[in-house]
Coordinates of C-alpha atoms and ligand atoms in Angstrom, one line a residue:
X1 CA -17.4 -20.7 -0.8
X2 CA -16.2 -23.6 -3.0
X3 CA -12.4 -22.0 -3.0
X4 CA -12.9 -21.6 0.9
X5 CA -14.0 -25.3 0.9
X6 CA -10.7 -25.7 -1.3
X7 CA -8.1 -24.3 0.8
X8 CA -9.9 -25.8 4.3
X9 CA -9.8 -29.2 3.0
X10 CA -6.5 -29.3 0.5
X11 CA -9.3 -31.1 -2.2
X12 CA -10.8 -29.4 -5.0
X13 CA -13.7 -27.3 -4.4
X14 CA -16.7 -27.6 -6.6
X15 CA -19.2 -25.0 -7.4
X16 CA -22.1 -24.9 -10.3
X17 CA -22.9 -21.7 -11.9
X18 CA -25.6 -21.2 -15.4
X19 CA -23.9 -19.7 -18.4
X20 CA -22.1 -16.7 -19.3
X21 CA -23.3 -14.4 -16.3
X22 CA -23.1 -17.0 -13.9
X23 CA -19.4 -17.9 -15.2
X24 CA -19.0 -14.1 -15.2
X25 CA -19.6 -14.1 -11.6
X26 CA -17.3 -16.5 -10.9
X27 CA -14.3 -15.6 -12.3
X28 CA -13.2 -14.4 -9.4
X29 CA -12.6 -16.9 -7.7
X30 CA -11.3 -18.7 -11.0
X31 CA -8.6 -16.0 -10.7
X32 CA -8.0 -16.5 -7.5
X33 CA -7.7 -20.4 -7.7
X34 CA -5.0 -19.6 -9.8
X35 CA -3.3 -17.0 -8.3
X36 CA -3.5 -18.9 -4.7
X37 CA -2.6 -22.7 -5.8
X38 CA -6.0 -23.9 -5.2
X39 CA -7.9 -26.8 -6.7
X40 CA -11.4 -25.8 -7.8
X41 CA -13.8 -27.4 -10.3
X42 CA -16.3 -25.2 -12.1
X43 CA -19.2 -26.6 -13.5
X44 CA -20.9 -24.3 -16.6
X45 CA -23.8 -24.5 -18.2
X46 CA -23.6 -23.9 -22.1
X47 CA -25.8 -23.7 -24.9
X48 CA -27.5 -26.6 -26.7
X49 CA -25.2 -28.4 -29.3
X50 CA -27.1 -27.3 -32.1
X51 CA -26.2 -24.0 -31.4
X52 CA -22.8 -23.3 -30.8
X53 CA -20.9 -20.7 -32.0
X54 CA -24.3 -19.0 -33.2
X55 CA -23.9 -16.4 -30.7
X56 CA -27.4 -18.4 -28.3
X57 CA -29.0 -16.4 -25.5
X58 CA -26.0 -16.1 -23.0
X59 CA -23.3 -18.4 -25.1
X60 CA -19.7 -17.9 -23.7
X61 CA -16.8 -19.9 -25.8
X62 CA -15.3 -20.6 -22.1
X63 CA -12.2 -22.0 -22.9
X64 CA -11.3 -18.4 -24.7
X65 CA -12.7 -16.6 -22.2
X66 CA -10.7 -17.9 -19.2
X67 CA -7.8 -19.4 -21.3
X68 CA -5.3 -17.1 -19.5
X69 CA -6.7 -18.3 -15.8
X70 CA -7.8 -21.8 -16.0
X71 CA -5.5 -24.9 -16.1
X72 CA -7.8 -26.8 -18.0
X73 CA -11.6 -26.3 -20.0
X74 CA -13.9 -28.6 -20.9
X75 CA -17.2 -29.1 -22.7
X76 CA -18.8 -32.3 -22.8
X77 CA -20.6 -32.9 -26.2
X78 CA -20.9 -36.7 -25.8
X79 CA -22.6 -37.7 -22.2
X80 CA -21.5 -41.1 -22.6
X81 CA -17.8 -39.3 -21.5
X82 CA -18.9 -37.7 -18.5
X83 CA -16.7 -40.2 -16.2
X84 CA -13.7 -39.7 -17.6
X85 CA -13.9 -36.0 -18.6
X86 CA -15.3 -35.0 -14.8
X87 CA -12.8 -37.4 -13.4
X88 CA -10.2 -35.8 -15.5
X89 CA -11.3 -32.4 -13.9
X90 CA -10.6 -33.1 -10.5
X91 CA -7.1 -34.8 -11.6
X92 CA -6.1 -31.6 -13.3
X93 CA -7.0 -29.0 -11.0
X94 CA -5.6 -31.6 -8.3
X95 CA -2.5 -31.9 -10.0
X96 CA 1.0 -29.9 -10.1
X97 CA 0.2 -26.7 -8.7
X98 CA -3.4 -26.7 -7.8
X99 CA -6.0 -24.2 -9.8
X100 CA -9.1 -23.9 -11.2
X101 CA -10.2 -26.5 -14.2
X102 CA -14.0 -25.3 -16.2
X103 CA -16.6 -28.3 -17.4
X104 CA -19.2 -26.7 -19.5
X105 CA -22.5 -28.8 -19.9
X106 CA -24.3 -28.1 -23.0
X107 CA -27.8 -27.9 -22.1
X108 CA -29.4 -31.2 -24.3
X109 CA -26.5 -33.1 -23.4
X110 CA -27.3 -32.9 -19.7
X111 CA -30.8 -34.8 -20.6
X112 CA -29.0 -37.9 -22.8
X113 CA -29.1 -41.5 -21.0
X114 CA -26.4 -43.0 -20.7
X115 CA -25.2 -46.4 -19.3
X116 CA -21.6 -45.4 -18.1
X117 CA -20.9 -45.2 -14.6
X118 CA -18.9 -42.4 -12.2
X119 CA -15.4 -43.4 -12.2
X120 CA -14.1 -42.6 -8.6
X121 CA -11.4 -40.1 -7.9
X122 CA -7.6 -41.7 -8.4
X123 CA -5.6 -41.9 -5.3
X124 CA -4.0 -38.9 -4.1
X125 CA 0.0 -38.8 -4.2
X126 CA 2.6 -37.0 -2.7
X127 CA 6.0 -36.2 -4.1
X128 CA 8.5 -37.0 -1.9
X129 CA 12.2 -35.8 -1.8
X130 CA 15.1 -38.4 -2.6
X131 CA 17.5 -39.3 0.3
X132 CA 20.4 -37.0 -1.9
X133 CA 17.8 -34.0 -1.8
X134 CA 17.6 -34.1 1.5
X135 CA 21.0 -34.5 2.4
X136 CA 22.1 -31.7 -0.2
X137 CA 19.7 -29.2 1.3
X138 CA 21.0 -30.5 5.3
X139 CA 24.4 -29.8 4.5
X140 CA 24.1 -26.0 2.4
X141 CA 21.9 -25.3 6.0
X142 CA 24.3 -26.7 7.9
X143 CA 27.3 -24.0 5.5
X144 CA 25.0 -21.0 5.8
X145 CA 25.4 -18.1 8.5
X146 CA 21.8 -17.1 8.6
X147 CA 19.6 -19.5 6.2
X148 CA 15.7 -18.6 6.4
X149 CA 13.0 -21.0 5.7
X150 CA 10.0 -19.0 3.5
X151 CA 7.1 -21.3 3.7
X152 CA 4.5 -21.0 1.5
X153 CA 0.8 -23.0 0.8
X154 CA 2.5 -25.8 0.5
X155 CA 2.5 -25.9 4.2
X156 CA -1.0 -25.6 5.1
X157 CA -2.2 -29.3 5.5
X158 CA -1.9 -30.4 8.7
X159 CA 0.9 -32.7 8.3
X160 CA 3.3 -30.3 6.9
X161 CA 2.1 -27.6 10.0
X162 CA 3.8 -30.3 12.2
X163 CA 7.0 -30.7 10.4
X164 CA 7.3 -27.3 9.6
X165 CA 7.5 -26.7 13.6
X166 CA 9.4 -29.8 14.0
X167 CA 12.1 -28.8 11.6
X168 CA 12.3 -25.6 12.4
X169 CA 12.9 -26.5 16.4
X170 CA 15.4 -29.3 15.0
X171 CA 17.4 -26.9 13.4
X172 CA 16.9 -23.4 15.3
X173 CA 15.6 -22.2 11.7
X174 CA 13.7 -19.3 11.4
X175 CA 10.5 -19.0 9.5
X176 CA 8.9 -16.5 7.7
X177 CA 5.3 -17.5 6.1
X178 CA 4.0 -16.0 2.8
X179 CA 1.6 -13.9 2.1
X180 CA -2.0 -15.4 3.8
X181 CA -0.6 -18.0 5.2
X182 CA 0.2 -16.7 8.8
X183 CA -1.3 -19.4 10.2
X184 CA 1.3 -22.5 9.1
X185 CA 3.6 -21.4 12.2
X186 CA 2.9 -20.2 15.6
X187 CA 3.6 -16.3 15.3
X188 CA 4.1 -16.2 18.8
X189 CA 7.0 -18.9 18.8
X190 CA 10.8 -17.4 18.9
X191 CA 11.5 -17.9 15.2
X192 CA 9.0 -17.0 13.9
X193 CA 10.5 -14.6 11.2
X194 CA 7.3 -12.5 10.0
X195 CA 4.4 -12.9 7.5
X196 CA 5.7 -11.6 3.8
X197 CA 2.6 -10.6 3.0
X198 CA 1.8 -6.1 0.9
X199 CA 4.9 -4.1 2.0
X200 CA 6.0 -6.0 5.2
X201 CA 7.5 -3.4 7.2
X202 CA 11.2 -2.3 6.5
X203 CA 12.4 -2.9 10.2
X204 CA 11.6 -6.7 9.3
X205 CA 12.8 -7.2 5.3
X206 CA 15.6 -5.2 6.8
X207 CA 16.8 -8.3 8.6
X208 CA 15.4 -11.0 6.5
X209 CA 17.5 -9.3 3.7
X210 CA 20.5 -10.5 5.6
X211 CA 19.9 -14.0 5.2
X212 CA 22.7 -16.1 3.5
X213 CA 20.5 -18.9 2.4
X214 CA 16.8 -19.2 1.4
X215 CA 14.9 -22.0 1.5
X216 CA 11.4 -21.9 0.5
X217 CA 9.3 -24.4 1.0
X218 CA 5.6 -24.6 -1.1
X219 CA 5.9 -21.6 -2.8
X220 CA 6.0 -20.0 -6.0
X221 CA 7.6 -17.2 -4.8
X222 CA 5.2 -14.8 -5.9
X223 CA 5.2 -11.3 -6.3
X224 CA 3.9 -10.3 -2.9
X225 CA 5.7 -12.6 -1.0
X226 CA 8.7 -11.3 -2.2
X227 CA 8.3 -8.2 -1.9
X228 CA 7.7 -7.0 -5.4
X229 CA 10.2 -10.3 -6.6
X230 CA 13.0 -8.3 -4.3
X231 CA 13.8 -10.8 -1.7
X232 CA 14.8 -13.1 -3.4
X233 CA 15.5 -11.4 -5.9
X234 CA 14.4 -12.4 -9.5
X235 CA 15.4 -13.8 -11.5
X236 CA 19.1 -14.3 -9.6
X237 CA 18.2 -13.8 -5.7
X238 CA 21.4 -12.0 -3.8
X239 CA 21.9 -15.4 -1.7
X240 CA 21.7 -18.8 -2.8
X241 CA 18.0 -19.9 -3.3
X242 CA 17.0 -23.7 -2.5
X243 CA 13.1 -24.3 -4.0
X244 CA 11.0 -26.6 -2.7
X245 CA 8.0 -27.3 -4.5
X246 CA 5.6 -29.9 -5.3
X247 CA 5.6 -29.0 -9.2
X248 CA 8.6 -29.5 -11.1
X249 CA 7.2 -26.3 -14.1
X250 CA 7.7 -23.9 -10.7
X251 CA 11.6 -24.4 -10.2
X252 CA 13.6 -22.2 -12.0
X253 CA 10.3 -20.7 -13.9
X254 CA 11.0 -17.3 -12.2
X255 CA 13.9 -17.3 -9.9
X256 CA 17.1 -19.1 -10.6
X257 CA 17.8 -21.4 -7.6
X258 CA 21.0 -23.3 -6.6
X259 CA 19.1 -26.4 -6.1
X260 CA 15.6 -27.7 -6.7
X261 CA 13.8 -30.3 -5.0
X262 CA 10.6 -31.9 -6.5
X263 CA 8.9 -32.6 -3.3
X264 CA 5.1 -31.9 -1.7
X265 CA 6.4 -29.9 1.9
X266 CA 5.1 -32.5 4.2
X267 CA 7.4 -35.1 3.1
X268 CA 10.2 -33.0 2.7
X269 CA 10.0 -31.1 6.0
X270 CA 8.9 -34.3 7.5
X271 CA 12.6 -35.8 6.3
X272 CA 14.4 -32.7 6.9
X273 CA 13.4 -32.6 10.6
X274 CA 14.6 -36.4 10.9
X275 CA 17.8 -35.3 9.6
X276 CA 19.7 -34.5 12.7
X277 CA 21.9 -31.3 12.3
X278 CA 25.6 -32.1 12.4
X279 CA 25.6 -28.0 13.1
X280 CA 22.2 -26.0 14.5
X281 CA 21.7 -23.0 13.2
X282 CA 23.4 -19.6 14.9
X283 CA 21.0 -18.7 17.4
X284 CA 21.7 -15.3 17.5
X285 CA 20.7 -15.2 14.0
X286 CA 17.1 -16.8 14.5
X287 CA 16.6 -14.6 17.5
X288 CA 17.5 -11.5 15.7
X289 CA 14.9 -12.9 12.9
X290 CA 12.6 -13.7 15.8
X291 CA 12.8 -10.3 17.5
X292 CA 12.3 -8.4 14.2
X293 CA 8.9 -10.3 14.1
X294 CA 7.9 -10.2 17.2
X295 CA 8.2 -6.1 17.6
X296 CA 5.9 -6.2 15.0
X297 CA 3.1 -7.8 17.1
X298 CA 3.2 -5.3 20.0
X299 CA 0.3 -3.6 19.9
X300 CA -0.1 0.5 20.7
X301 CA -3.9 1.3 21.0
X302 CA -4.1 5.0 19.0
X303 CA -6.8 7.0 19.8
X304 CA -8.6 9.5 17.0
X305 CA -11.4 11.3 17.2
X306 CA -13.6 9.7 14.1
X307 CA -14.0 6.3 15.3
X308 CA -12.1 2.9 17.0
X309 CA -8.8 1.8 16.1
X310 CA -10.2 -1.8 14.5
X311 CA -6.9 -3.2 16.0
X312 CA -8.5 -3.2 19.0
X313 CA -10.9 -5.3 17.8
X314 CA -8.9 -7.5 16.6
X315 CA -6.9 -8.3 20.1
X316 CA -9.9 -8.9 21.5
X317 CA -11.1 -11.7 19.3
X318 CA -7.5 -13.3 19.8
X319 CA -7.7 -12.7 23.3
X320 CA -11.2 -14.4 23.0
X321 CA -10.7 -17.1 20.5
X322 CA -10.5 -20.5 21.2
X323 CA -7.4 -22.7 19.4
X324 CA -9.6 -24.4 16.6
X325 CA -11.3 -21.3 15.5
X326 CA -11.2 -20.4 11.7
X327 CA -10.5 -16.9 10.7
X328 CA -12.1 -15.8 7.3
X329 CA -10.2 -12.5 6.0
X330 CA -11.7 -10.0 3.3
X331 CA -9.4 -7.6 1.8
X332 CA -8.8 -4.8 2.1
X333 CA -6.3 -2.4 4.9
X334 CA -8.4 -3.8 7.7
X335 CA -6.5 -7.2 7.3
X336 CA -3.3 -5.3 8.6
X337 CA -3.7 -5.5 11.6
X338 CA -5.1 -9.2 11.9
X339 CA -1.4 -9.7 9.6
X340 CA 0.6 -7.7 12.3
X341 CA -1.2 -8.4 15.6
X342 CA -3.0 -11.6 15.5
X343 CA -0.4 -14.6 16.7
X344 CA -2.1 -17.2 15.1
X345 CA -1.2 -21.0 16.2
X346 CA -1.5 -23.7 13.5
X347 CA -4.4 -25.6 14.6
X348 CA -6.2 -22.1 14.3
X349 CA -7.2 -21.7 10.3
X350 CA -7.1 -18.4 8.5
X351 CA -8.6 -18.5 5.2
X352 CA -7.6 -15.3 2.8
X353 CA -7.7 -14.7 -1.0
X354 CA -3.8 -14.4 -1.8
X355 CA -5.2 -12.8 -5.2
X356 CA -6.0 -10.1 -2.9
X357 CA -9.7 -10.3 -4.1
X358 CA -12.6 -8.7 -2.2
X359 CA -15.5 -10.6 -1.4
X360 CA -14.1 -14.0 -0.2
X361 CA -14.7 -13.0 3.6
X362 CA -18.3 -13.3 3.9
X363 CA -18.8 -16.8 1.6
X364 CA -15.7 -18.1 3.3
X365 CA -17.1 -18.0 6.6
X366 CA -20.3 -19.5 5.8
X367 CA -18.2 -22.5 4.1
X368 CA -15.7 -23.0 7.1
X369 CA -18.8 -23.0 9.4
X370 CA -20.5 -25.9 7.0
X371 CA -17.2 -28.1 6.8
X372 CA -16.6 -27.2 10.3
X373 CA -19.6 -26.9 12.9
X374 CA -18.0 -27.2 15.7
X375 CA -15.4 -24.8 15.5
X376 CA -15.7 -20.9 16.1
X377 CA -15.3 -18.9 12.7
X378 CA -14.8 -15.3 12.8
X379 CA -14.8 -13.3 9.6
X380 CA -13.2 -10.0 9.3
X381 CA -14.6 -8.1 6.2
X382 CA -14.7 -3.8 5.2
X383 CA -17.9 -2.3 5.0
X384 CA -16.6 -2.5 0.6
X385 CA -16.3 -5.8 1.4
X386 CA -19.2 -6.3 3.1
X387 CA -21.2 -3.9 0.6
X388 CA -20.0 -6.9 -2.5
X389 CA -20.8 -10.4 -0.9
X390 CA -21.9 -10.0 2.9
X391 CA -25.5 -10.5 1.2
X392 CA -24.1 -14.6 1.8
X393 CA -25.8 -13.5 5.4
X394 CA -28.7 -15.2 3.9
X395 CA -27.1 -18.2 3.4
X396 CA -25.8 -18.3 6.5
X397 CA -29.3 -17.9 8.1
X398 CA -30.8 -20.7 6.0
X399 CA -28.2 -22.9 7.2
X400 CA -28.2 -21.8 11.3
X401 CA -24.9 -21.4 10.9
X402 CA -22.9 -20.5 13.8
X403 CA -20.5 -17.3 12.0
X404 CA -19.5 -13.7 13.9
X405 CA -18.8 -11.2 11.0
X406 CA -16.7 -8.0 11.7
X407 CA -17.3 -5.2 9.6
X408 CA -15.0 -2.8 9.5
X409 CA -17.0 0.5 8.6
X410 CA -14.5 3.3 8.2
X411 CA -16.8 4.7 4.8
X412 CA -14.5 4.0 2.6
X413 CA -12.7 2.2 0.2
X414 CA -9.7 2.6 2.6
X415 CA -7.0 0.8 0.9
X416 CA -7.4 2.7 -2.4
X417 CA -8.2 5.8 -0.4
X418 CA -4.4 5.1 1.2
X419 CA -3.0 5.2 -2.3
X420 CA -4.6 8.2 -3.5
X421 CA -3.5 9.6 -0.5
X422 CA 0.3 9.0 -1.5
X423 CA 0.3 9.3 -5.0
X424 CA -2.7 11.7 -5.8
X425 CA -2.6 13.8 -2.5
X426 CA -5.3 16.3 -2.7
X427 CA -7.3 14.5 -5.5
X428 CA -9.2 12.1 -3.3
X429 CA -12.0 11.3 -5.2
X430 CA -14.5 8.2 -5.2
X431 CA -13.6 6.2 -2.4
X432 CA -15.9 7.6 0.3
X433 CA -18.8 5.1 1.1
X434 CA -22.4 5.9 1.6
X435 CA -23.4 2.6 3.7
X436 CA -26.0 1.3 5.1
X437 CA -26.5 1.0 8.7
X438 CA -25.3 -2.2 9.2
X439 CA -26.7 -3.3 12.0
X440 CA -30.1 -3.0 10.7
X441 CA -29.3 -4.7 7.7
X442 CA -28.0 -7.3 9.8
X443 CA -31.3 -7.7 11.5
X444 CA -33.1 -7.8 8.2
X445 CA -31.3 -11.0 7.5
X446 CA -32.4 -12.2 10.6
X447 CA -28.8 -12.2 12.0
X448 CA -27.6 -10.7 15.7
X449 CA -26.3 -7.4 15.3
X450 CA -23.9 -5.3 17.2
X451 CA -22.6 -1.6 16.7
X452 CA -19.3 -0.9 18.4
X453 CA -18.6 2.7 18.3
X454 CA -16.0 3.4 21.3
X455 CA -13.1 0.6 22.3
X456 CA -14.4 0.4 25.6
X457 CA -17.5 -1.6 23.9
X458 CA -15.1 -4.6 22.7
X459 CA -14.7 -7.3 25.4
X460 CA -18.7 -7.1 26.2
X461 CA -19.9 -7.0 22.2
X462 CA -17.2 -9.4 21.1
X463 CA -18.1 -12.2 23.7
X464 CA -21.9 -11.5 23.1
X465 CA -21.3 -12.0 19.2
X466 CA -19.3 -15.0 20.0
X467 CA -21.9 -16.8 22.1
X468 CA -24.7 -16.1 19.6
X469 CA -26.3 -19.4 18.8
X470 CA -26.4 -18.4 14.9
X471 CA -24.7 -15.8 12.3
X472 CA -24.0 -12.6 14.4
X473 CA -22.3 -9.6 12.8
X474 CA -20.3 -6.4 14.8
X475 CA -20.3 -3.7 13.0
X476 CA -17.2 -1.6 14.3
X477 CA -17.3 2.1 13.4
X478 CA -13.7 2.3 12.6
X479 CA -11.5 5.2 12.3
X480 CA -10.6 6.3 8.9
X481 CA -8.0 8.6 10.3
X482 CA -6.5 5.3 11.5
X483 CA -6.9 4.0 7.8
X484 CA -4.5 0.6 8.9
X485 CA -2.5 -0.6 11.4
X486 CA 0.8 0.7 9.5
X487 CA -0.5 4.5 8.0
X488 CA -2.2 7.3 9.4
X489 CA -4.3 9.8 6.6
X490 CA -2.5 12.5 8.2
X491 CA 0.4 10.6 8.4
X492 CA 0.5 10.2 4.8
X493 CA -0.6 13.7 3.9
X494 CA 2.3 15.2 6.1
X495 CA 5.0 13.0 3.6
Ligands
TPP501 C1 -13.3 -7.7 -6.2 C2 -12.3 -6.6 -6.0 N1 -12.6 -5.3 -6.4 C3 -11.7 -4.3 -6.2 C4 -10.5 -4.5 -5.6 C5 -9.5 -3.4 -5.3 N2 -9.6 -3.1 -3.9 C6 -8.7 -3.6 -3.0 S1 -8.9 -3.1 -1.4 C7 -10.3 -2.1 -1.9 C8 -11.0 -1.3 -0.9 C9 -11.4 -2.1 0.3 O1 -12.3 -1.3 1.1 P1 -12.9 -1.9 2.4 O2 -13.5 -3.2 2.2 O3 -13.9 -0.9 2.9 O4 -11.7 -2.1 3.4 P2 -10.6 -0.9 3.9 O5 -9.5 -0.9 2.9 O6 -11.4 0.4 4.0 O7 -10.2 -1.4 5.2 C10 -10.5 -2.2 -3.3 C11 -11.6 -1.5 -4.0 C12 -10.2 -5.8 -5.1 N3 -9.1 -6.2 -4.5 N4 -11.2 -6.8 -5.3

């Protein structure tokens, strides 16, 4: 919930968790603070003083324990520097590339008196790009055949969702989005060149690949987005690469570019859209980018005799959705077809763990629904998902919050089960789910509960779930022939 509040409000999210299991528990989402670029502030509990290092009931040394994930641990011994160490916190995990900063709390300290007061939080800044970066960047655009924007994070506040659309119109750029962030661009808008998210579909990086210039915007470039680090290619990408990005430590760090520029994306898309284009870009080029995208999105129903083809469901909620709604996403291979057929607008929100963690669907919902009353948040969320943190249903009751959860119940682990499938054909072995029946466990929450077991039942269950006054949840009896949007089982057995 607190790296859900994180990425909906660009500011760090806070959560407080007792000692070592409770920090277990959380390092998840530590991990995946770090692996997504987001700010989050963990507050430990730790033994008292006198004990330390003795090995005390459920001591952790924290700062070896997540020293490969967090930017920054603390452990305040002297109360009378809780100001500046908590303030310190926030500036860190703020800072540079956002990610996840640890305050352990020794247990006696936490009952010292102290006069010192709480030291607000310092103003935020934004790097913005020189005049010369600007005009370097306009002019290589302005040399290049078929130059791509990749935006990244970077581009999720609001600000930089507006340039990004304004530059790219000002230029006739085409945009492709990185992975989880679909929802910076309109997918349905001509150039919008594709989401780079697992194995994006050789009919698009086929195209993409073809671009003579790269300009990526708010990204690290990371190893999903690019495809396994092969477009661009690192460390030396097959066309020039111009990196954008707010942290100067994230230039050159993996792939060698032909320019940098220190800059948060706002500012710099906000200048490069002001910079009128001596030369637009080739439209044929952002249409052939644009189309390669776009054929992505057209949707076949399949059919299969084991259960619904959960892309249906998915059309139906964008069919039904209004334009501020949030979209929570689980992982797992039921998000492909939210990536492939949902056309997400940028004041829509989708909120996914780019770690590729389970278990952020559920909690995220509930925390998009808390910041965000008014808005309609859907969550999409396996029934392994479901089965880890969809017990956050309680939550959501004690809070009357307004959330529609879609389980995606094909009984299985069906993105590990696709794997075994291709690399260990006939030793399929642990990935079958026993589940509950969901829609009785829904209703021992006190929730609404739905079952959808034939594609007909969409529209009608979908707009009932939607106009529940509090936390609803569909349980959709997927097919697990069907196991995503991209792969059949017997597809993959016949390879
Ligand atoms: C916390 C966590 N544990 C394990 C994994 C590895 N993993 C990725 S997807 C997946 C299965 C997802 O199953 P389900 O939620 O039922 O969705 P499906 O793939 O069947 O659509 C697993 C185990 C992970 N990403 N995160």
């Amino acid at each position: 919930m607190a790296l859900a509040d994180a990425k909906l409000t660009g500011r760090p999210g806070v959560a407080f968790v007792s000692r070592g299991p409770g920090a277990s528990n959380a390092a998840i989402a530590l991990h995946s603070a770090q692996q997504d670029a987001d700010p989050l502030v963990l507050f430990v509990g730790q033994v008292e003083r006198k004990d330390r290092g003795r090995g005390a009931f459920q001591e952790v040394d924290y700062e070896r324990a997540f020293a490969g994930i967090v930017k920054l641990s603390l452990e305040i011994a002297d109360a009378a520097r809780l100001p500046e160490l908590v303030r310190m916190a926030f500036a860190v995990a703020a800072s540079g590339t956002p990610g996840p900063v640890i305050v352990a709390l020794p247990e006696d300290m936490l009952s010292d008196e102290v006069a010192a007061a709480a030291l607000g939080p310092g103003p935020a800044s934004l790097a913005r790009p020189s005049a010369e970066d600007v005009e370097a960047v306009a002019r290589r655009i302005e040399a290049a055949a078929r130059p791509l924007l990749i935006a990244g994070g970077g581009a999720r506040p609001a600000a930089a969702r507006a340039a990004l659309l304004a530059t790219s119109e000002a230029w006739g750029l085409p945009v492709a989005v990185t992975n989880k962030h679909q929802d910076v661009f309109p997918n349905a808008h001509p150039h919008f060149a594709g989401h780079l998210g697992y194995a994006a579909p050789r009919s698009l990086m086929a195209v993409l690949e073809r671009a003579d210039l790269v300009l990526a915007v708010g990204t690290r470039l990371g190893d999903v987005a690019t495809q396994g680090y092969a477009f661009p290619r690192a460390p030396l990408p097959d066309q020039p690469l111009i990196h954008v990005h707010r942290d100067p430590r994230q230039i050159g760090r993996v792939h060698v570019p032909e320019l940098g520029v220190v800059a948060d994306s706002g500012p710099f898309l906000a200048a490069l859209a002001a910079r009128a284009p001596v030369r637009r870009v080739d439209a044929g080029w952002t249409r052939q980018a644009g189309e390669a995208a776009a054929s992505l999105r057209a949707y076949r129903p399949r059919e299969a005799a084991d259960g619904v083809d959960f892309g249906a469901i998915v059309l139906e909620l964008q069919r039904e959705l209004p334009h501020d709604a949030i979209v929570t996403l689980d992982s797992g291979n039921f998000v492909s077809w939210v990536h492939r057929h949902f056309a997400f607008v940028p004041s829509q929100t989708m909120l996914g763990a780019v770690s590729g963690a389970m278990g952020l669907g559920v909690p995220a919902a509930v925390a998009a629904a808390l910041r965000h009353p008014g808005r309609s948040v859907v969550a999409f969320v396996g029934d392994g998902g479901a089965l880890m943190t969809g017990n956050e249903l309680a939550t959501a009751m004690r809070h009357a919050l307004k959330v529609a959860i879609f389980v995606a119940n094909n009984a299985s682990y069906g993105t590990i089960r696709t794997h075994q499938e291709l690399s260990f054909p006939r030793r399929v072995s642990a990935t079958d789910l026993r589940n509950p029946d969901f829609v009785a466990w829904a209703k021992s929450f006190g929730a609404d509960a739905w079952r959808i077991e034939r594609a007909e039942e969409a529209t009608e269950v979908v707009r009932a779930a939607l106009a529940a006054p509090g936390p609803a949840v569909v349980e959709v009896r997927s097919s697990l022939e069907l196991v995503s949007a991209n792969a059949t089982i017997s597809g993959l057995r016949a390879r």
